[in-house]
Amino acid sequence: MPTYTLAAIPAASHGSLISCSSPDRYRQTRIEAADLAEIRAAVAAYGARLRGDYPEASFLVSVTPERGSDHPEGFCDARWKGSLGTEQWIRTIPEETPFKAYLAEVEAMLDREVRS
């Protein structure tokens, strides 16, 4: 069964623009999923758990397949088109809020966890 790493990446939205923090990944977890439905369910559970722990955090969920792993049909399209549900925890911030300062706050919030 294909294996994936899910990770939270601090992110924020300003209109149609989404900005992410550095490529550091927080709260990584590994999952096994046979199809897109299982990946979506795992993303939803992971994001909900993280939102429960950090209700003020704004983040997206990264889904990275294990190197050499076969993906289910349609995985690449689903990932690039955003249909895996990875962006539902991104907050829209006011126009006057600087992205870097906002994302630094989210990073500090999530950095309390041990990174793997």
C-alpha atoms as an extended CHARMM CRD file, in Angstrom:
* protein
*
       116  EXT
         1         1  MET       CA              0.0000000000        0.0000000000        0.0000000000  PROA      1               0.0000000000
         2         2  PRO       CA              1.3950000000        3.4730000000       -0.8380000000  PROA      2               0.0000000000
         3         3  THR       CA              2.8360000000        5.4580000000        2.0630000000  PROA      3               0.0000000000
         4         4  TYR       CA              2.6020000000        9.2510000000        2.4060000000  PROA      4               0.0000000000
         5         5  THR       CA              3.8780000000       11.8810000000        4.8180000000  PROA      5               0.0000000000
         6         6  LEU       CA              1.3780000000       14.4990000000        5.9510000000  PROA      6               0.0000000000
         7         7  ALA       CA              2.7850000000       17.7200000000        7.3710000000  PROA      7               0.0000000000
         8         8  ALA       CA              1.4190000000       21.0940000000        8.4190000000  PROA      8               0.0000000000
         9         9  ILE       CA              2.9100000000       24.0990000000        6.6560000000  PROA      9               0.0000000000
        10        10  PRO       CA              2.0620000000       27.5730000000        8.0200000000  PROA      10              0.0000000000
        11        11  ALA       CA              0.1250000000       29.4370000000        5.3210000000  PROA      11              0.0000000000
        12        12  ALA       CA             -2.2680000000       32.3630000000        4.9480000000  PROA      12              0.0000000000
        13        13  SER       CA             -4.5330000000       33.7070000000        2.2570000000  PROA      13              0.0000000000
        14        14  HSD       CA             -4.9810000000       37.2440000000        1.0770000000  PROA      14              0.0000000000
        15        15  GLY       CA             -7.6450000000       37.3090000000       -1.5890000000  PROA      15              0.0000000000
        16        16  SER       CA             -6.5800000000       34.8590000000       -4.2920000000  PROA      16              0.0000000000
        17        17  LEU       CA             -2.9570000000       34.7460000000       -3.0810000000  PROA      17              0.0000000000
        18        18  ILE       CA             -1.7800000000       32.0250000000       -0.7060000000  PROA      18              0.0000000000
        19        19  SER       CA              1.5570000000       32.4920000000        0.9970000000  PROA      19              0.0000000000
        20        20  CYS       CA              3.4280000000       29.6990000000        2.7840000000  PROA      20              0.0000000000
        21        21  SER       CA              6.2510000000       29.8720000000        5.2580000000  PROA      21              0.0000000000
        22        22  SER       CA              9.6410000000       28.2720000000        4.8460000000  PROA      22              0.0000000000
        23        23  PRO       CA              9.7090000000       24.6730000000        3.7060000000  PROA      23              0.0000000000
        24        24  ASP       CA             10.0610000000       23.4060000000        7.2820000000  PROA      24              0.0000000000
        25        25  ARG       CA              7.3650000000       20.9000000000        8.0190000000  PROA      25              0.0000000000
        26        26  TYR       CA              5.6380000000       20.6460000000       11.3670000000  PROA      26              0.0000000000
        27        27  ARG       CA              3.8340000000       17.7640000000       13.0110000000  PROA      27              0.0000000000
        28        28  GLN       CA              4.6840000000       15.1840000000       10.3760000000  PROA      28              0.0000000000
        29        29  THR       CA              2.8260000000       11.8960000000       10.3360000000  PROA      29              0.0000000000
        30        30  ARG       CA              2.9980000000        8.9300000000        7.9970000000  PROA      30              0.0000000000
        31        31  ILE       CA             -0.0830000000        7.2710000000        6.5570000000  PROA      31              0.0000000000
        32        32  GLU       CA             -0.8720000000        4.4060000000        4.2320000000  PROA      32              0.0000000000
        33        33  ALA       CA             -3.6820000000        4.8950000000        1.7640000000  PROA      33              0.0000000000
        34        34  ALA       CA             -4.8690000000        2.7620000000       -1.1400000000  PROA      34              0.0000000000
        35        35  ASP       CA             -6.9030000000        5.4030000000       -2.9650000000  PROA      35              0.0000000000
        36        36  LEU       CA             -7.7870000000        9.1040000000       -3.1340000000  PROA      36              0.0000000000
        37        37  ALA       CA            -10.7220000000        8.7060000000       -0.7370000000  PROA      37              0.0000000000
        38        38  GLU       CA             -8.4150000000        7.3000000000        1.9500000000  PROA      38              0.0000000000
        39        39  ILE       CA             -5.9250000000       10.1280000000        1.3900000000  PROA      39              0.0000000000
        40        40  ARG       CA             -8.7020000000       12.7440000000        1.6790000000  PROA      40              0.0000000000
        41        41  ALA       CA             -9.9730000000       11.1210000000        4.8900000000  PROA      41              0.0000000000
        42        42  ALA       CA             -6.4610000000       11.0590000000        6.3830000000  PROA      42              0.0000000000
        43        43  VAL       CA             -5.8640000000       14.7090000000        5.4260000000  PROA      43              0.0000000000
        44        44  ALA       CA             -9.1930000000       15.7120000000        6.9990000000  PROA      44              0.0000000000
        45        45  ALA       CA             -8.4750000000       13.8200000000       10.2330000000  PROA      45              0.0000000000
        46        46  TYR       CA             -4.9160000000       15.1650000000       10.4790000000  PROA      46              0.0000000000
        47        47  GLY       CA             -6.0030000000       18.7650000000        9.8180000000  PROA      47              0.0000000000
        48        48  ALA       CA             -8.8990000000       18.5340000000       12.2710000000  PROA      48              0.0000000000
        49        49  ARG       CA             -6.6200000000       17.1500000000       14.9780000000  PROA      49              0.0000000000
        50        50  LEU       CA             -4.0840000000       19.9370000000       14.4040000000  PROA      50              0.0000000000
        51        51  ARG       CA             -6.8360000000       22.5870000000       14.3590000000  PROA      51              0.0000000000
        52        52  GLY       CA             -8.0900000000       21.1820000000       17.6610000000  PROA      52              0.0000000000
        53        53  ASP       CA             -4.6150000000       21.5210000000       19.1760000000  PROA      53              0.0000000000
        54        54  TYR       CA             -3.9810000000       24.9700000000       17.6380000000  PROA      54              0.0000000000
        55        55  PRO       CA             -7.3090000000       26.6780000000       16.8740000000  PROA      55              0.0000000000
        56        56  GLU       CA             -5.6080000000       29.9410000000       15.8670000000  PROA      56              0.0000000000
        57        57  ALA       CA             -3.1130000000       28.3500000000       13.4650000000  PROA      57              0.0000000000
        58        58  SER       CA             -3.4450000000       28.8750000000        9.7250000000  PROA      58              0.0000000000
        59        59  PHE       CA             -1.8790000000       26.0800000000        7.7220000000  PROA      59              0.0000000000
        60        60  LEU       CA             -2.1140000000       23.8110000000        4.7380000000  PROA      60              0.0000000000
        61        61  VAL       CA             -1.4480000000       20.1020000000        4.7790000000  PROA      61              0.0000000000
        62        62  SER       CA              1.3310000000       18.8150000000        2.5720000000  PROA      62              0.0000000000
        63        63  VAL       CA              0.8930000000       15.2910000000        1.1380000000  PROA      63              0.0000000000
        64        64  THR       CA              4.2180000000       13.8040000000        0.0540000000  PROA      64              0.0000000000
        65        65  PRO       CA              4.3850000000       10.2960000000       -1.3490000000  PROA      65              0.0000000000
        66        66  GLU       CA              7.2020000000        8.0610000000       -0.1930000000  PROA      66              0.0000000000
        67        67  ARG       CA              9.9280000000        7.8410000000       -2.8100000000  PROA      67              0.0000000000
        68        68  GLY       CA              9.4210000000        4.8640000000       -5.0960000000  PROA      68              0.0000000000
        69        69  SER       CA              5.8330000000        4.3810000000       -3.9610000000  PROA      69              0.0000000000
        70        70  ASP       CA              3.0740000000        3.8600000000       -6.5300000000  PROA      70              0.0000000000
        71        71  HSD       CA              0.2610000000        6.3980000000       -6.2840000000  PROA      71              0.0000000000
        72        72  PRO       CA             -3.3840000000        5.7300000000       -6.8780000000  PROA      72              0.0000000000
        73        73  GLU       CA             -4.6850000000        6.8060000000      -10.2670000000  PROA      73              0.0000000000
        74        74  GLY       CA             -5.4100000000       10.5390000000      -10.3260000000  PROA      74              0.0000000000
        75        75  PHE       CA             -3.1960000000       11.3820000000       -7.3300000000  PROA      75              0.0000000000
        76        76  CYS       CA             -0.9980000000       13.9220000000       -9.1150000000  PROA      76              0.0000000000
        77        77  ASP       CA             -3.9780000000       15.7360000000      -10.6600000000  PROA      77              0.0000000000
        78        78  ALA       CA             -5.8390000000       15.7500000000       -7.3410000000  PROA      78              0.0000000000
        79        79  ARG       CA             -2.8220000000       17.1370000000       -5.5050000000  PROA      79              0.0000000000
        80        80  TRP       CA             -2.1940000000       19.9300000000       -8.0170000000  PROA      80              0.0000000000
        81        81  LYS       CA             -5.8680000000       20.8470000000       -8.4240000000  PROA      81              0.0000000000
        82        82  GLY       CA             -6.3770000000       21.0370000000       -4.6550000000  PROA      82              0.0000000000
        83        83  SER       CA             -9.0110000000       18.3220000000       -4.4420000000  PROA      83              0.0000000000
        84        84  LEU       CA             -7.3500000000       16.4610000000       -1.5570000000  PROA      84              0.0000000000
        85        85  GLY       CA             -8.6740000000       19.0230000000        0.9410000000  PROA      85              0.0000000000
        86        86  THR       CA             -5.2350000000       20.2620000000        1.9400000000  PROA      86              0.0000000000
        87        87  GLU       CA             -6.0560000000       23.9790000000        2.0590000000  PROA      87              0.0000000000
        88        88  GLN       CA             -9.2140000000       24.0540000000        4.1910000000  PROA      88              0.0000000000
        89        89  TRP       CA             -7.3520000000       25.2850000000        7.3010000000  PROA      89              0.0000000000
        90        90  ILE       CA             -5.8740000000       28.3620000000        5.6470000000  PROA      90              0.0000000000
        91        91  ARG       CA             -7.1880000000       31.5920000000        7.1340000000  PROA      91              0.0000000000
        92        92  THR       CA             -7.7370000000       34.7750000000        5.1590000000  PROA      92              0.0000000000
        93        93  ILE       CA             -5.8840000000       37.6410000000        6.8000000000  PROA      93              0.0000000000
        94        94  PRO       CA             -6.6140000000       41.3640000000        6.4730000000  PROA      94              0.0000000000
        95        95  GLU       CA             -4.9270000000       43.1670000000        3.5950000000  PROA      95              0.0000000000
        96        96  GLU       CA             -2.8240000000       45.3240000000        5.9100000000  PROA      96              0.0000000000
        97        97  THR       CA             -1.3930000000       42.3220000000        7.7930000000  PROA      97              0.0000000000
        98        98  PRO       CA              2.1650000000       41.5250000000        6.6720000000  PROA      98              0.0000000000
        99        99  PHE       CA              2.4260000000       37.8820000000        5.5790000000  PROA      99              0.0000000000
       100       100  LYS       CA              5.8800000000       37.3280000000        7.0390000000  PROA      100             0.0000000000
       101       101  ALA       CA              4.9250000000       38.5650000000       10.5030000000  PROA      101             0.0000000000
       102       102  TYR       CA              1.6960000000       36.5590000000       10.5160000000  PROA      102             0.0000000000
       103       103  LEU       CA              3.3900000000       33.3640000000        9.3370000000  PROA      103             0.0000000000
       104       104  ALA       CA              6.1720000000       33.8270000000       11.9120000000  PROA      104             0.0000000000
       105       105  GLU       CA              3.4860000000       33.7590000000       14.6330000000  PROA      105             0.0000000000
       106       106  VAL       CA              2.0040000000       30.5520000000       13.2180000000  PROA      106             0.0000000000
       107       107  GLU       CA              5.4830000000       29.0040000000       12.9260000000  PROA      107             0.0000000000
       108       108  ALA       CA              6.1950000000       29.8210000000       16.5740000000  PROA      108             0.0000000000
       109       109  MET       CA              2.8770000000       28.2560000000       17.5730000000  PROA      109             0.0000000000
       110       110  LEU       CA              3.5530000000       25.0320000000       15.6590000000  PROA      110             0.0000000000
       111       111  ASP       CA              7.2620000000       24.9250000000       16.5180000000  PROA      111             0.0000000000
       112       112  ARG       CA              6.4170000000       23.9580000000       20.0870000000  PROA      112             0.0000000000
       113       113  GLU       CA              5.9090000000       20.4540000000       18.7270000000  PROA      113             0.0000000000
       114       114  VAL       CA              8.8720000000       18.1940000000       18.1330000000  PROA      114             0.0000000000
       115       115  ARG       CA              9.5910000000       18.0300000000       14.4250000000  PROA      115             0.0000000000
       116       116  SER       CA             10.3720000000       14.6610000000       12.9560000000  PROA      116             0.0000000000
